[in-house]
mmCIF file of C-alpha atoms in Angstrom:
data_model
loop_
_atom_site.group_PDB
_atom_site.id
_atom_site.type_symbol
_atom_site.label_atom_id
_atom_site.label_comp_id
_atom_site.label_asym_id
_atom_site.label_seq_id
_atom_site.Cartn_x
_atom_site.Cartn_y
_atom_site.Cartn_z
ATOM 1 C CA UNK A 76 4.268 40.778 17.177
ATOM 2 C CA UNK A 77 0.684 41.116 17.205
ATOM 3 C CA UNK A 78 -1.195 38.049 18.731
ATOM 4 C CA UNK A 79 -4.079 38.713 16.768
ATOM 5 C CA UNK A 80 -2.143 38.145 13.665
ATOM 6 C CA UNK A 81 -0.555 34.825 14.732
ATOM 7 C CA UNK A 82 -3.857 33.355 16.189
ATOM 8 C CA UNK A 83 -5.617 32.749 12.641
ATOM 9 C CA UNK A 84 -2.373 31.274 11.274
ATOM 10 C CA UNK A 85 -2.303 28.847 14.237
ATOM 11 C CA UNK A 86 -5.914 28.042 13.920
ATOM 12 C CA UNK A 87 -5.573 27.243 10.344
ATOM 13 C CA UNK A 88 -2.319 25.121 10.978
ATOM 14 C CA UNK A 89 -4.168 23.127 13.686
ATOM 15 C CA UNK A 90 -7.123 22.465 11.553
ATOM 16 C CA UNK A 91 -4.802 21.159 8.884
ATOM 17 C CA UNK A 92 -3.062 18.848 11.381
ATOM 18 C CA UNK A 93 -6.357 17.633 12.644
ATOM 19 C CA UNK A 94 -7.749 16.808 9.193
ATOM 20 C CA UNK A 95 -4.514 15.340 7.648
ATOM 21 C CA UNK A 96 -4.006 12.283 9.743
ATOM 22 C CA UNK A 97 -7.431 10.939 8.758
ATOM 23 C CA UNK A 98 -6.450 11.256 5.184
ATOM 24 C CA UNK A 99 -2.867 9.940 5.681
ATOM 25 C CA UNK A 100 -4.280 6.799 7.473
ATOM 26 C CA UNK A 101 -6.545 6.062 4.383
ATOM 27 C CA UNK A 102 -3.503 6.333 2.106
ATOM 28 C CA UNK A 103 -1.460 4.099 4.422
ATOM 29 C CA UNK A 104 -4.293 1.510 4.767
ATOM 30 C CA UNK A 105 -4.579 1.447 0.834
ATOM 31 C CA UNK A 106 -0.781 0.903 0.583
ATOM 32 C CA UNK A 107 -0.811 -1.870 3.109
ATOM 33 C CA UNK A 108 -3.647 -3.507 1.098
ATOM 34 C CA UNK A 109 -1.793 -3.236 -2.215
ATOM 35 C CA UNK A 110 1.581 -4.599 -0.681
ATOM 36 C CA UNK A 111 -0.245 -7.576 0.825
ATOM 37 C CA UNK A 112 -2.133 -8.186 -2.641
ATOM 38 C CA UNK A 113 1.368 -7.821 -4.440
ATOM 39 C CA UNK A 114 2.923 -10.356 -2.010
ATOM 40 C CA UNK A 115 0.140 -12.752 -2.611
ATOM 41 C CA UNK A 116 0.260 -12.429 -6.269
ATOM 42 C CA UNK A 117 4.128 -12.956 -6.168
ATOM 43 C CA UNK A 118 3.635 -16.097 -4.248
ATOM 44 C CA UNK A 119 0.682 -17.341 -6.266
ATOM 45 C CA UNK A 120 2.635 -16.553 -9.584
ATOM 46 C CA UNK A 121 6.089 -17.298 -8.689
ATOM 47 C CA UNK A 122 8.875 -17.303 -11.505
ATOM 48 C CA UNK A 123 7.921 -20.043 -13.871
ATOM 49 C CA UNK A 124 4.753 -21.045 -12.157
ATOM 50 C CA UNK A 125 2.441 -19.850 -14.991
ATOM 51 C CA UNK A 126 2.178 -22.892 -17.183
ATOM 52 C CA UNK A 127 -1.285 -22.761 -18.798
ATOM 53 C CA UNK A 128 -3.050 -20.219 -20.942
ATOM 54 C CA UNK A 129 -5.769 -19.879 -18.387
ATOM 55 C CA UNK A 130 -3.336 -19.258 -15.567
ATOM 56 C CA UNK A 131 -1.737 -16.690 -17.892
ATOM 57 C CA UNK A 132 -5.001 -14.902 -18.499
ATOM 58 C CA UNK A 133 -5.904 -14.798 -14.859
ATOM 59 C CA UNK A 134 -2.315 -13.622 -13.805
ATOM 60 C CA UNK A 135 -2.532 -10.821 -16.475
ATOM 61 C CA UNK A 136 -5.897 -9.729 -15.351
ATOM 62 C CA UNK A 137 -4.975 -9.728 -11.631
ATOM 63 C CA UNK A 138 -1.677 -7.944 -12.265
ATOM 64 C CA UNK A 139 -3.537 -5.273 -14.504
ATOM 65 C CA UNK A 140 -5.988 -4.719 -11.604
ATOM 66 C CA UNK A 141 -3.336 -4.454 -9.130
ATOM 67 C CA UNK A 142 -1.513 -1.912 -11.189
ATOM 68 C CA UNK A 143 -4.579 0.105 -11.567
ATOM 69 C CA UNK A 144 -4.832 0.179 -7.655
ATOM 70 C CA UNK A 145 -1.273 1.068 -7.326
ATOM 71 C CA UNK A 146 -1.573 3.971 -9.738
ATOM 72 C CA UNK A 147 -4.670 5.331 -7.847
ATOM 73 C CA UNK A 148 -2.800 5.013 -4.618
ATOM 74 C CA UNK A 149 0.296 6.878 -6.161
ATOM 75 C CA UNK A 150 -1.876 9.793 -7.253
ATOM 76 C CA UNK A 151 -3.524 9.982 -3.743
ATOM 77 C CA UNK A 152 -0.155 9.729 -1.956
ATOM 78 C CA UNK A 153 1.408 12.360 -4.151
ATOM 79 C CA UNK A 154 -1.406 14.574 -3.461
ATOM 80 C CA UNK A 155 -1.094 13.909 0.381
ATOM 81 C CA UNK A 156 2.732 14.691 0.036
ATOM 82 C CA UNK A 157 2.092 18.135 -1.216
ATOM 83 C CA UNK A 158 0.403 18.987 2.108
ATOM 84 C CA UNK A 159 3.562 18.013 4.142
ATOM 85 C CA UNK A 160 6.477 20.112 5.007
ATOM 86 C CA UNK A 161 9.000 17.623 3.531
ATOM 87 C CA UNK A 162 7.457 17.222 0.199
ATOM 88 C CA UNK A 163 10.425 15.751 -1.723
ATOM 89 C CA UNK A 164 11.296 13.190 0.952
ATOM 90 C CA UNK A 165 7.583 12.066 0.841
ATOM 91 C CA UNK A 166 7.519 11.917 -2.803
ATOM 92 C CA UNK A 167 10.686 9.883 -2.843
ATOM 93 C CA UNK A 168 9.119 7.318 -0.305
ATOM 94 C CA UNK A 169 5.979 7.106 -2.698
ATOM 95 C CA UNK A 170 8.265 6.304 -5.631
ATOM 96 C CA UNK A 171 10.098 3.645 -3.681
ATOM 97 C CA UNK A 172 6.901 1.961 -2.647
ATOM 98 C CA UNK A 173 5.542 2.162 -6.090
ATOM 99 C CA UNK A 174 8.752 0.722 -7.692
ATOM 100 C CA UNK A 175 8.796 -2.178 -5.232
ATOM 101 C CA UNK A 176 5.282 -3.264 -5.904
ATOM 102 C CA UNK A 177 5.518 -2.301 -9.737
ATOM 103 C CA UNK A 178 8.616 -4.484 -10.287
ATOM 104 C CA UNK A 179 6.725 -7.708 -8.974
ATOM 105 C CA UNK A 180 3.522 -6.842 -11.025
ATOM 106 C CA UNK A 181 5.535 -6.214 -14.252
ATOM 107 C CA UNK A 182 7.345 -9.624 -13.762
ATOM 108 C CA UNK A 183 4.066 -11.354 -13.541
ATOM 109 C CA UNK A 184 2.557 -9.669 -16.532
ATOM 110 C CA UNK A 185 5.684 -10.192 -18.685
ATOM 111 C CA UNK A 186 5.661 -13.924 -17.948
ATOM 112 C CA UNK A 187 2.018 -14.259 -18.493
ATOM 113 C CA UNK A 188 2.416 -12.365 -21.787
ATOM 114 C CA UNK A 189 5.326 -14.575 -22.885
ATOM 115 C CA UNK A 190 3.383 -17.686 -22.341
ATOM 116 C CA UNK A 191 0.401 -16.278 -24.320
ATOM 117 C CA UNK A 192 2.781 -15.643 -27.245
ATOM 118 C CA UNK A 193 4.385 -19.010 -26.969
ATOM 119 C CA UNK A 194 1.032 -20.593 -27.125
ATOM 120 C CA UNK A 195 -0.269 -18.472 -29.985
ATOM 121 C CA UNK A 196 2.959 -19.282 -31.942
ATOM 122 C CA UNK A 197 2.520 -23.086 -31.229
ATOM 123 C CA UNK A 198 -1.053 -22.697 -32.449
ATOM 124 C CA UNK A 199 -0.043 -20.943 -35.689
ATOM 125 C CA UNK A 200 2.799 -23.563 -36.184
ATOM 126 C CA UNK A 201 0.353 -26.496 -35.868
ATOM 127 C CA UNK A 202 -2.194 -24.770 -38.172
ATOM 128 C CA UNK A 203 0.743 -24.182 -40.919
ATOM 129 C CA UNK A 204 1.802 -27.666 -40.519
ATOM 130 C CA UNK A 205 -1.708 -29.180 -40.926
ATOM 131 C CA UNK A 206 -2.139 -26.837 -43.983
ATOM 132 C CA UNK A 207 1.145 -28.032 -45.529
ATOM 133 C CA UNK A 208 0.372 -31.785 -44.895
ATOM 134 C CA UNK A 209 -2.801 -31.407 -46.937
#
């Protein structure tokens, strides 16, 4: 084998290895931030803890914002996975992390929307009762 053919390939590989860890740490830092946010939201909006329309609106807003951040992270992480040798394993890990956070965020959003629907139905029932009593 000719050393002159191997040297450029090794130089390219080394440069990728030097650049990639910086990008990977950004992706991992964002994941850590999202996981801590998700845990905080899970504690703040525990099951059956959303009891007022204001809390439901706030929970829904925070859950939607966290879902947007999570989706942005997934996009970045998937892009980073395509730079790795074990692409499928990396993509699988990304899906597992996404699913873990998404389950919590969906539970919060579903509970908040259910409360908003209940309140709306109560308001409609009260308005109908007032209209019928007149």
